[in-house]
């Protein structure tokens, strides 16, 4: 546990303060979208396509409209009259709100039923749609073949873009000169965030004041407000007339960053009817239509020496984006931060290429609990490091220790141009090895192998990249990715702080208050934190990609410091002393050498409203829009031990040790909670979760019978450790942590399974590693246990 720096009474940094949010969450008093019930509220449900690609010949609404309680059926041509049938995606592509004549994926929105109650609205089957099925393409490699079915009529082919980064010539040369090269195809399948709460909204149009209030499940309410204004400005709905409120959110994980058609239809329906309109997805709609991540086909190559030195990396990726490029990436980087793929290792050269492809699938590419494409990058490099070690017969811990960027190399510029802020990778791996007893495990493995038992040990020594981002490089739809904090200290020394971010369960109300408590000495319990209301909070780009602590957390410290600077002036006035003669201790300025002569922050706050120096502005408040100078680079080393049942192919995770370093920990208990949840969300795609499609584009996995989420029964026991390497550029030395474990865990598990099978000649196995997949590998190698 990190040492507490500030007296416990203020609950500053390093205190495992209980989450203030839990008072309402654990009593069932949270305020989620589906809890909203406004007078006269109407309900919307969506008619969805059974086909992955089809012409719409006709939409028959008579039966639906004859149903008591049904008020209207909205279709694409209706929206087209107001030019809101399409909307821009976060990558400036076009997404249909409702189609005019063609659907492009199964479960796509076709029309919407507006009714007086939820259950009547849900009778969408009463809307009969005549379709003419069209050929379907779901495989991105086939989509790139000449003559392939074209997904988009408005594009020349299914190829969306080509993006490359790094020094190709130097990389090719290093590969040509290498003593050892390895190459594997790695598929990181499409998965779904599957948050407890699905997506939804309540739109309330006030015709008298021409004002829209939209309560919605958004991780980025300010950006959504701007996008709504840009889409609907021609209808007179300008930005000051739009208020977005994100209430409590039941899990986001990136899935609640984009705008979805349901939001736009609900707004249109409220404007037309003048009544509040609620839209909320059911589970199948959520699992089938939005919030998908990953879907990267990576051809990965490493080059190096026989002694285990890695020299060069070359990755080529086909990225399946579905029918539109709605990926949530910073504009400049269509493959997000995939070029962090050199990971924790000191490569001399590297080159990555990514090609985006359209297929007849729903849009994918959301940053599912990862900083854009970091999970894909980490999985590929951590798997390939093992592949290289296996080829030269080196221990997987040893190859990592040999190639790690050394502590003295920080700040370190990677071969792909990122400047890593700080790190001590050998210390984290050493700690994880000590915790798990690595050397003994290797001895046990050898003995078991001799007895025909399959046991594997997998390591993942990942580096994350979080805190987008410096505005020189990072924007979404042109909006720069800074974030904000506004603090007002009230006369009695209590405070309210508002942020441009939006918690979805991370505990911001607790931890932001701790940062301010540390800086101002006001007890955290007297600092109210608010987020999510665009009418009151300062502008910010929201919470995803573990950016809240690196960006808004920094803004909290900087705004506090502005307040402390003013407080010092007021204290000098009250104490009739020079500012230079004052010293600060937690919550109090005092005269150097005379500790009794001092003023508390509470006394100073009161004076700011009652007795401030003449000529000074009254009040005690500040705002900071923080534009980080760099990203933060949390890291960790995870070690997983598995036993494989040769009869069934079942993989049992016996132990999993996770040593994380996120710099200074604000609230160790919350950090541990984030890591526990993150590890479970890394275990899930490693072992169970996948959204796949048949060749007709029918989804497998649109319900929890087919899309397997881990429960407490399957989830391993996590053993946590920590090292603390502060970020040198963050005001309080903190790095993000929310996503590290999801990013780092899958490779540790996959590496452990391959390690268990390596002596058979197995070099790779794609996630999810299901018992069937493992059994088939065993079977191919004649290694299944016969009766
Ligand atoms: O952006 P998001 O909130 O998802 O991620 P984060 O910045 O990594 O923070 C997740 C939670 O962990 C927040 O409540 C943070 O305040 C807390 N945290 C912490 O206590 N110490 C850190 N060094 C990093 C995060």
mmCIF file of C-alpha atoms in Angstrom, residues 361-691:
data_model
loop_
_atom_site.group_PDB
_atom_site.id
_atom_site.type_symbol
_atom_site.label_atom_id
_atom_site.label_comp_id
_atom_site.label_asym_id
_atom_site.label_seq_id
_atom_site.Cartn_x
_atom_site.Cartn_y
_atom_site.Cartn_z
ATOM 1 C CA UNK A 361 -21.444 -6.279 -39.582
ATOM 2 C CA UNK A 362 -22.435 -3.585 -37.109
ATOM 3 C CA UNK A 363 -19.870 -0.846 -36.547
ATOM 4 C CA UNK A 364 -17.024 -1.944 -34.278
ATOM 5 C CA UNK A 365 -13.849 -0.416 -32.975
ATOM 6 C CA UNK A 366 -14.916 1.109 -29.695
ATOM 7 C CA UNK A 367 -12.103 1.366 -27.149
ATOM 8 C CA UNK A 368 -13.365 -1.520 -25.000
ATOM 9 C CA UNK A 369 -11.762 -0.845 -21.633
ATOM 10 C CA UNK A 370 -8.518 0.117 -23.283
ATOM 11 C CA UNK A 371 -6.828 3.206 -24.551
ATOM 12 C CA UNK A 372 -8.021 2.880 -28.131
ATOM 13 C CA UNK A 373 -6.104 -0.091 -29.686
ATOM 14 C CA UNK A 374 -3.691 -0.791 -26.830
ATOM 15 C CA UNK A 375 -5.139 -4.190 -25.969
ATOM 16 C CA UNK A 376 -4.564 -5.458 -29.486
ATOM 17 C CA UNK A 377 -1.009 -4.057 -29.438
ATOM 18 C CA UNK A 378 -0.153 -5.546 -26.045
ATOM 19 C CA UNK A 379 -1.606 -8.934 -26.899
ATOM 20 C CA UNK A 380 0.418 -9.138 -30.093
ATOM 21 C CA UNK A 381 3.769 -8.093 -28.619
ATOM 22 C CA UNK A 382 3.403 -10.169 -25.450
ATOM 23 C CA UNK A 383 2.449 -13.257 -27.450
ATOM 24 C CA UNK A 384 5.243 -12.712 -29.959
ATOM 25 C CA UNK A 385 7.879 -12.269 -27.272
ATOM 26 C CA UNK A 386 6.997 -15.781 -26.127
ATOM 27 C CA UNK A 387 7.036 -17.087 -29.696
ATOM 28 C CA UNK A 388 10.568 -15.714 -30.101
ATOM 29 C CA UNK A 389 11.713 -17.161 -26.766
ATOM 30 C CA UNK A 390 10.263 -20.529 -27.717
ATOM 31 C CA UNK A 391 12.112 -20.520 -31.046
ATOM 32 C CA UNK A 392 15.508 -19.904 -29.443
ATOM 33 C CA UNK A 393 14.761 -22.027 -26.352
ATOM 34 C CA UNK A 394 14.965 -19.200 -23.847
ATOM 35 C CA UNK A 395 12.975 -18.753 -20.651
ATOM 36 C CA UNK A 396 10.129 -16.251 -21.130
ATOM 37 C CA UNK A 397 11.077 -14.244 -18.028
ATOM 38 C CA UNK A 398 14.694 -14.104 -19.129
ATOM 39 C CA UNK A 399 13.897 -12.770 -22.594
ATOM 40 C CA UNK A 400 11.812 -10.012 -21.036
ATOM 41 C CA UNK A 401 14.488 -9.055 -18.524
ATOM 42 C CA UNK A 402 17.027 -8.964 -21.378
ATOM 43 C CA UNK A 403 14.987 -6.681 -23.637
ATOM 44 C CA UNK A 404 13.199 -4.389 -21.176
ATOM 45 C CA UNK A 405 13.688 -0.649 -21.557
ATOM 46 C CA UNK A 406 15.975 -0.001 -18.593
ATOM 47 C CA UNK A 407 14.931 2.313 -15.747
ATOM 48 C CA UNK A 408 17.765 4.712 -16.618
ATOM 49 C CA UNK A 409 16.531 5.021 -20.242
ATOM 50 C CA UNK A 410 13.418 7.021 -19.210
ATOM 51 C CA UNK A 411 12.115 9.270 -20.603
ATOM 52 C CA UNK A 412 12.390 6.816 -23.464
ATOM 53 C CA UNK A 413 11.560 7.404 -27.127
ATOM 54 C CA UNK A 414 10.251 4.229 -28.742
ATOM 55 C CA UNK A 415 11.072 3.128 -32.274
ATOM 56 C CA UNK A 416 7.526 4.176 -33.179
ATOM 57 C CA UNK A 417 7.865 7.638 -31.707
ATOM 58 C CA UNK A 418 6.138 7.500 -28.323
ATOM 59 C CA UNK A 419 7.910 9.124 -25.397
ATOM 60 C CA UNK A 420 7.445 6.868 -22.361
ATOM 61 C CA UNK A 421 7.382 9.014 -19.208
ATOM 62 C CA UNK A 422 8.685 6.633 -16.529
ATOM 63 C CA UNK A 423 8.969 2.975 -15.698
ATOM 64 C CA UNK A 424 10.823 0.250 -13.879
ATOM 65 C CA UNK A 425 9.904 -2.907 -15.717
ATOM 66 C CA UNK A 426 12.481 -5.294 -14.185
ATOM 67 C CA UNK A 427 11.275 -4.393 -10.678
ATOM 68 C CA UNK A 428 7.659 -5.217 -11.505
ATOM 69 C CA UNK A 429 8.531 -8.551 -13.130
ATOM 70 C CA UNK A 430 10.935 -9.474 -10.332
ATOM 71 C CA UNK A 431 8.213 -8.764 -7.787
ATOM 72 C CA UNK A 432 5.657 -10.867 -9.654
ATOM 73 C CA UNK A 433 8.195 -13.733 -9.976
ATOM 74 C CA UNK A 434 8.934 -13.592 -6.253
ATOM 75 C CA UNK A 435 5.239 -13.506 -5.335
ATOM 76 C CA UNK A 436 4.413 -16.540 -7.445
ATOM 77 C CA UNK A 437 7.625 -18.489 -6.787
ATOM 78 C CA UNK A 438 8.649 -18.604 -10.437
ATOM 79 C CA UNK A 439 11.737 -20.792 -10.204
ATOM 80 C CA UNK A 440 9.938 -23.504 -8.253
ATOM 81 C CA UNK A 441 7.043 -23.413 -10.697
ATOM 82 C CA UNK A 442 9.408 -24.049 -13.606
ATOM 83 C CA UNK A 443 10.848 -27.065 -11.717
ATOM 84 C CA UNK A 444 7.336 -28.346 -11.016
ATOM 85 C CA UNK A 445 6.428 -27.900 -14.680
ATOM 86 C CA UNK A 446 9.414 -29.968 -15.822
ATOM 87 C CA UNK A 447 8.541 -32.763 -13.411
ATOM 88 C CA UNK A 448 4.916 -32.734 -14.498
ATOM 89 C CA UNK A 449 5.835 -32.744 -18.173
ATOM 90 C CA UNK A 450 7.964 -35.821 -17.553
ATOM 91 C CA UNK A 451 4.845 -37.451 -16.046
ATOM 92 C CA UNK A 452 2.686 -36.437 -19.045
ATOM 93 C CA UNK A 453 0.841 -33.666 -17.182
ATOM 94 C CA UNK A 454 0.352 -30.324 -18.923
ATOM 95 C CA UNK A 455 1.060 -27.238 -16.864
ATOM 96 C CA UNK A 456 1.906 -23.776 -18.255
ATOM 97 C CA UNK A 457 3.319 -20.514 -16.945
ATOM 98 C CA UNK A 458 2.523 -17.317 -18.846
ATOM 99 C CA UNK A 459 3.929 -13.840 -18.394
ATOM 100 C CA UNK A 460 2.673 -10.530 -19.686
ATOM 101 C CA UNK A 461 4.878 -7.503 -18.985
ATOM 102 C CA UNK A 462 2.704 -4.863 -20.583
ATOM 103 C CA UNK A 463 3.043 -1.131 -21.042
ATOM 104 C CA UNK A 464 -0.133 0.915 -21.350
ATOM 105 C CA UNK A 465 -0.466 4.399 -22.807
ATOM 106 C CA UNK A 466 -3.232 6.466 -21.283
ATOM 107 C CA UNK A 467 -4.331 10.035 -20.800
ATOM 108 C CA UNK A 468 -5.269 11.256 -24.254
ATOM 109 C CA UNK A 469 -4.164 13.592 -24.699
ATOM 110 C CA UNK A 470 -1.835 16.312 -25.570
ATOM 111 C CA UNK A 471 -3.888 18.547 -27.847
ATOM 112 C CA UNK A 472 -1.114 18.793 -30.416
ATOM 113 C CA UNK A 473 -1.814 15.177 -31.360
ATOM 114 C CA UNK A 474 -5.190 14.218 -29.948
ATOM 115 C CA UNK A 475 -8.663 15.252 -30.993
ATOM 116 C CA UNK A 476 -11.942 13.519 -31.705
ATOM 117 C CA UNK A 477 -13.902 15.068 -34.572
ATOM 118 C CA UNK A 478 -11.638 18.083 -34.209
ATOM 119 C CA UNK A 479 -12.387 18.535 -30.488
ATOM 120 C CA UNK A 480 -9.095 18.695 -28.603
ATOM 121 C CA UNK A 481 -8.758 16.111 -25.858
ATOM 122 C CA UNK A 482 -8.010 18.311 -22.867
ATOM 123 C CA UNK A 483 -10.181 18.022 -19.770
ATOM 124 C CA UNK A 484 -11.331 20.256 -16.990
ATOM 125 C CA UNK A 485 -12.089 20.948 -13.363
ATOM 126 C CA UNK A 486 -13.882 23.890 -11.793
ATOM 127 C CA UNK A 487 -13.774 24.336 -8.011
ATOM 128 C CA UNK A 488 -15.791 26.741 -5.904
ATOM 129 C CA UNK A 489 -14.941 27.050 -2.240
ATOM 130 C CA UNK A 490 -17.972 28.210 -0.262
ATOM 131 C CA UNK A 491 -17.717 30.798 2.569
ATOM 132 C CA UNK A 492 -17.682 28.090 5.257
ATOM 133 C CA UNK A 493 -14.753 26.344 3.630
ATOM 134 C CA UNK A 494 -16.665 23.549 1.941
ATOM 135 C CA UNK A 495 -16.435 23.109 -1.820
ATOM 136 C CA UNK A 496 -18.076 21.898 -4.989
ATOM 137 C CA UNK A 497 -15.965 20.634 -7.875
ATOM 138 C CA UNK A 498 -17.224 19.963 -11.382
ATOM 139 C CA UNK A 499 -15.527 18.024 -14.151
ATOM 140 C CA UNK A 500 -15.764 17.424 -17.899
ATOM 141 C CA UNK A 501 -15.400 13.674 -17.331
ATOM 142 C CA UNK A 502 -18.140 11.194 -16.383
ATOM 143 C CA UNK A 503 -17.734 8.244 -14.041
ATOM 144 C CA UNK A 504 -19.401 4.949 -14.955
ATOM 145 C CA UNK A 505 -18.481 3.153 -11.765
ATOM 146 C CA UNK A 506 -14.850 4.220 -11.298
ATOM 147 C CA UNK A 507 -15.542 6.231 -8.148
ATOM 148 C CA UNK A 508 -14.681 9.735 -9.354
ATOM 149 C CA UNK A 509 -16.845 11.377 -6.679
ATOM 150 C CA UNK A 510 -14.543 9.802 -4.125
ATOM 151 C CA UNK A 511 -11.124 10.147 -5.703
ATOM 152 C CA UNK A 512 -11.335 13.618 -7.266
ATOM 153 C CA UNK A 513 -12.285 14.920 -3.817
ATOM 154 C CA UNK A 514 -9.148 13.250 -2.432
ATOM 155 C CA UNK A 515 -6.932 15.116 -4.917
ATOM 156 C CA UNK A 516 -8.489 18.446 -3.924
ATOM 157 C CA UNK A 517 -8.291 17.505 -0.244
ATOM 158 C CA UNK A 518 -4.576 16.835 -0.656
ATOM 159 C CA UNK A 519 -3.996 20.169 -2.371
ATOM 160 C CA UNK A 520 -6.249 22.421 -0.288
ATOM 161 C CA UNK A 521 -6.524 20.631 3.029
ATOM 162 C CA UNK A 522 -10.315 20.722 2.895
ATOM 163 C CA UNK A 523 -11.551 17.325 4.132
ATOM 164 C CA UNK A 524 -12.678 15.174 1.195
ATOM 165 C CA UNK A 525 -16.042 14.639 2.865
ATOM 166 C CA UNK A 526 -16.688 18.383 2.473
ATOM 167 C CA UNK A 527 -15.978 18.407 -1.250
ATOM 168 C CA UNK A 528 -18.918 17.602 -3.475
ATOM 169 C CA UNK A 529 -18.009 16.295 -6.919
ATOM 170 C CA UNK A 530 -20.335 16.658 -9.888
ATOM 171 C CA UNK A 531 -19.991 15.446 -13.465
ATOM 172 C CA UNK A 532 -22.123 14.832 -16.495
ATOM 173 C CA UNK A 533 -24.323 17.924 -16.847
ATOM 174 C CA UNK A 534 -23.288 20.090 -19.785
ATOM 175 C CA UNK A 535 -25.143 23.109 -18.370
ATOM 176 C CA UNK A 536 -23.042 23.146 -15.211
ATOM 177 C CA UNK A 537 -19.791 21.254 -15.785
ATOM 178 C CA UNK A 538 -16.836 22.788 -17.619
ATOM 179 C CA UNK A 539 -16.168 21.417 -21.117
ATOM 180 C CA UNK A 540 -14.280 18.165 -21.363
ATOM 181 C CA UNK A 541 -14.028 15.162 -23.628
ATOM 182 C CA UNK A 542 -15.245 12.628 -21.079
ATOM 183 C CA UNK A 543 -14.177 9.378 -19.475
ATOM 184 C CA UNK A 544 -12.717 6.514 -21.494
ATOM 185 C CA UNK A 545 -9.222 5.257 -22.288
ATOM 186 C CA UNK A 546 -8.218 5.673 -18.600
ATOM 187 C CA UNK A 547 -7.914 9.394 -19.229
ATOM 188 C CA UNK A 548 -9.728 10.739 -16.161
ATOM 189 C CA UNK A 549 -6.834 10.653 -13.705
ATOM 190 C CA UNK A 550 -4.115 11.670 -16.171
ATOM 191 C CA UNK A 551 -6.141 14.586 -17.548
ATOM 192 C CA UNK A 552 -9.071 15.663 -15.325
ATOM 193 C CA UNK A 553 -7.274 14.505 -12.160
ATOM 194 C CA UNK A 554 -4.413 16.798 -13.159
ATOM 195 C CA UNK A 555 -6.921 19.602 -13.775
ATOM 196 C CA UNK A 556 -8.213 19.090 -10.213
ATOM 197 C CA UNK A 557 -4.710 19.556 -8.816
ATOM 198 C CA UNK A 558 -4.011 22.594 -10.991
ATOM 199 C CA UNK A 559 -7.333 24.317 -10.181
ATOM 200 C CA UNK A 560 -6.666 23.635 -6.486
ATOM 201 C CA UNK A 561 -3.239 25.207 -6.797
ATOM 202 C CA UNK A 562 -4.763 28.363 -8.315
ATOM 203 C CA UNK A 563 -7.081 28.539 -5.312
ATOM 204 C CA UNK A 564 -4.198 27.967 -2.926
ATOM 205 C CA UNK A 565 -2.261 30.819 -4.531
ATOM 206 C CA UNK A 566 -5.177 33.183 -3.932
ATOM 207 C CA UNK A 567 -5.688 31.767 -0.449
ATOM 208 C CA UNK A 568 -2.090 32.674 0.302
ATOM 209 C CA UNK A 569 -2.718 36.299 -0.635
ATOM 210 C CA UNK A 570 -5.769 36.398 1.607
ATOM 211 C CA UNK A 571 -3.848 34.744 4.453
ATOM 212 C CA UNK A 572 -1.090 37.336 4.123
ATOM 213 C CA UNK A 573 -3.719 40.059 4.350
ATOM 214 C CA UNK A 574 -5.347 38.497 7.426
ATOM 215 C CA UNK A 575 -2.016 37.856 9.186
ATOM 216 C CA UNK A 576 -0.580 41.209 8.130
ATOM 217 C CA UNK A 577 2.439 39.362 6.807
ATOM 218 C CA UNK A 578 4.274 39.168 3.517
ATOM 219 C CA UNK A 579 3.279 36.284 1.263
ATOM 220 C CA UNK A 580 6.918 35.211 1.060
ATOM 221 C CA UNK A 581 6.931 34.740 4.833
ATOM 222 C CA UNK A 582 4.091 32.232 4.767
ATOM 223 C CA UNK A 583 4.407 28.486 4.774
ATOM 224 C CA UNK A 584 1.767 25.888 3.901
ATOM 225 C CA UNK A 585 0.892 22.807 5.854
ATOM 226 C CA UNK A 586 -2.186 20.712 5.270
ATOM 227 C CA UNK A 587 -5.143 23.093 5.300
ATOM 228 C CA UNK A 588 -3.307 26.063 6.788
ATOM 229 C CA UNK A 589 -0.890 28.920 6.067
ATOM 230 C CA UNK A 590 1.329 30.065 8.938
ATOM 231 C CA UNK A 591 4.132 32.567 9.448
ATOM 232 C CA UNK A 592 7.579 30.985 9.060
ATOM 233 C CA UNK A 593 9.117 30.517 12.485
ATOM 234 C CA UNK A 594 5.778 31.296 14.249
ATOM 235 C CA UNK A 595 3.616 28.232 13.738
ATOM 236 C CA UNK A 596 0.946 29.622 16.090
ATOM 237 C CA UNK A 597 0.275 32.526 13.802
ATOM 238 C CA UNK A 598 -1.716 30.988 11.017
ATOM 239 C CA UNK A 599 -5.029 30.878 9.186
ATOM 240 C CA UNK A 600 -6.866 27.732 8.185
ATOM 241 C CA UNK A 601 -8.287 27.259 4.714
ATOM 242 C CA UNK A 602 -11.733 27.568 6.292
ATOM 243 C CA UNK A 603 -10.873 30.955 7.852
ATOM 244 C CA UNK A 604 -9.386 32.069 4.565
ATOM 245 C CA UNK A 605 -12.470 30.935 2.611
ATOM 246 C CA UNK A 606 -14.701 32.929 4.972
ATOM 247 C CA UNK A 607 -12.514 35.987 4.513
ATOM 248 C CA UNK A 608 -12.714 35.586 0.719
ATOM 249 C CA UNK A 609 -16.382 36.521 1.056
ATOM 250 C CA UNK A 610 -16.270 38.796 4.114
ATOM 251 C CA UNK A 611 -12.854 40.418 4.465
ATOM 252 C CA UNK A 612 -10.790 40.089 1.310
ATOM 253 C CA UNK A 613 -8.099 42.642 0.487
ATOM 254 C CA UNK A 614 -9.413 45.731 -1.255
ATOM 255 C CA UNK A 615 -8.775 45.576 -4.973
ATOM 256 C CA UNK A 616 -8.868 41.768 -5.030
ATOM 257 C CA UNK A 617 -11.810 39.944 -6.629
ATOM 258 C CA UNK A 618 -14.058 38.389 -3.996
ATOM 259 C CA UNK A 619 -14.803 34.674 -3.795
ATOM 260 C CA UNK A 620 -12.559 31.632 -3.933
ATOM 261 C CA UNK A 621 -12.873 29.617 -7.087
ATOM 262 C CA UNK A 622 -10.857 28.485 -10.066
ATOM 263 C CA UNK A 623 -11.118 26.486 -13.262
ATOM 264 C CA UNK A 624 -8.416 24.618 -15.104
ATOM 265 C CA UNK A 625 -8.485 23.155 -18.590
ATOM 266 C CA UNK A 626 -5.609 20.727 -18.507
ATOM 267 C CA UNK A 627 -3.761 19.962 -21.695
ATOM 268 C CA UNK A 628 -1.312 17.225 -20.662
ATOM 269 C CA UNK A 629 2.263 17.602 -21.908
ATOM 270 C CA UNK A 630 2.445 13.851 -22.531
ATOM 271 C CA UNK A 631 0.511 10.646 -22.001
ATOM 272 C CA UNK A 632 1.149 8.497 -18.943
ATOM 273 C CA UNK A 633 2.550 4.981 -19.279
ATOM 274 C CA UNK A 634 1.282 2.638 -16.553
ATOM 275 C CA UNK A 635 2.728 -0.849 -16.693
ATOM 276 C CA UNK A 636 2.758 -4.154 -14.937
ATOM 277 C CA UNK A 637 3.863 -7.746 -14.956
ATOM 278 C CA UNK A 638 1.302 -10.518 -14.714
ATOM 279 C CA UNK A 639 2.061 -14.207 -14.261
ATOM 280 C CA UNK A 640 -0.521 -16.910 -14.792
ATOM 281 C CA UNK A 641 -0.247 -20.619 -14.014
ATOM 282 C CA UNK A 642 -2.561 -23.067 -15.765
ATOM 283 C CA UNK A 643 -3.212 -26.786 -15.660
ATOM 284 C CA UNK A 644 -4.763 -28.430 -18.707
ATOM 285 C CA UNK A 645 -7.056 -31.409 -18.518
ATOM 286 C CA UNK A 646 -5.911 -33.669 -21.338
ATOM 287 C CA UNK A 647 -9.231 -35.495 -21.345
ATOM 288 C CA UNK A 648 -11.491 -32.457 -21.880
ATOM 289 C CA UNK A 649 -9.215 -29.612 -22.963
ATOM 290 C CA UNK A 650 -10.362 -27.590 -19.980
ATOM 291 C CA UNK A 651 -7.885 -24.977 -18.791
ATOM 292 C CA UNK A 652 -7.808 -24.265 -15.079
ATOM 293 C CA UNK A 653 -6.123 -21.075 -13.930
ATOM 294 C CA UNK A 654 -4.397 -22.182 -10.770
ATOM 295 C CA UNK A 655 -2.774 -18.854 -9.861
ATOM 296 C CA UNK A 656 -2.671 -15.357 -11.285
ATOM 297 C CA UNK A 657 -0.357 -12.718 -9.837
ATOM 298 C CA UNK A 658 -0.741 -9.126 -11.025
ATOM 299 C CA UNK A 659 1.820 -6.466 -10.162
ATOM 300 C CA UNK A 660 0.658 -3.069 -11.368
ATOM 301 C CA UNK A 661 2.358 0.296 -11.391
ATOM 302 C CA UNK A 662 0.084 3.292 -11.955
ATOM 303 C CA UNK A 663 2.368 5.820 -10.329
ATOM 304 C CA UNK A 664 1.004 7.477 -7.205
ATOM 305 C CA UNK A 665 -2.202 5.794 -6.076
ATOM 306 C CA UNK A 666 -4.933 8.224 -5.060
ATOM 307 C CA UNK A 667 -7.140 5.597 -3.453
ATOM 308 C CA UNK A 668 -5.473 2.171 -3.114
ATOM 309 C CA UNK A 669 -8.765 0.396 -2.470
ATOM 310 C CA UNK A 670 -10.352 1.811 -5.636
ATOM 311 C CA UNK A 671 -7.224 0.987 -7.614
ATOM 312 C CA UNK A 672 -7.395 -2.610 -6.408
ATOM 313 C CA UNK A 673 -11.087 -2.722 -7.310
ATOM 314 C CA UNK A 674 -10.283 -1.440 -10.784
ATOM 315 C CA UNK A 675 -7.626 -4.118 -11.178
ATOM 316 C CA UNK A 676 -9.894 -6.921 -9.933
ATOM 317 C CA UNK A 677 -12.599 -5.874 -12.406
ATOM 318 C CA UNK A 678 -10.067 -5.335 -15.159
ATOM 319 C CA UNK A 679 -8.489 -8.743 -14.684
ATOM 320 C CA UNK A 680 -11.897 -10.366 -14.881
ATOM 321 C CA UNK A 681 -12.584 -8.402 -18.062
ATOM 322 C CA UNK A 682 -9.258 -9.662 -19.422
ATOM 323 C CA UNK A 683 -9.946 -13.245 -18.391
ATOM 324 C CA UNK A 684 -13.318 -13.118 -20.206
ATOM 325 C CA UNK A 685 -12.085 -12.611 -23.791
ATOM 326 C CA UNK A 686 -9.075 -14.844 -23.121
ATOM 327 C CA UNK A 687 -11.257 -17.803 -22.204
ATOM 328 C CA UNK A 688 -14.911 -17.252 -23.071
ATOM 329 C CA UNK A 689 -16.156 -14.236 -25.023
ATOM 330 C CA UNK A 690 -16.433 -13.874 -28.784
ATOM 331 C CA UNK A 691 -18.949 -12.346 -31.152
#
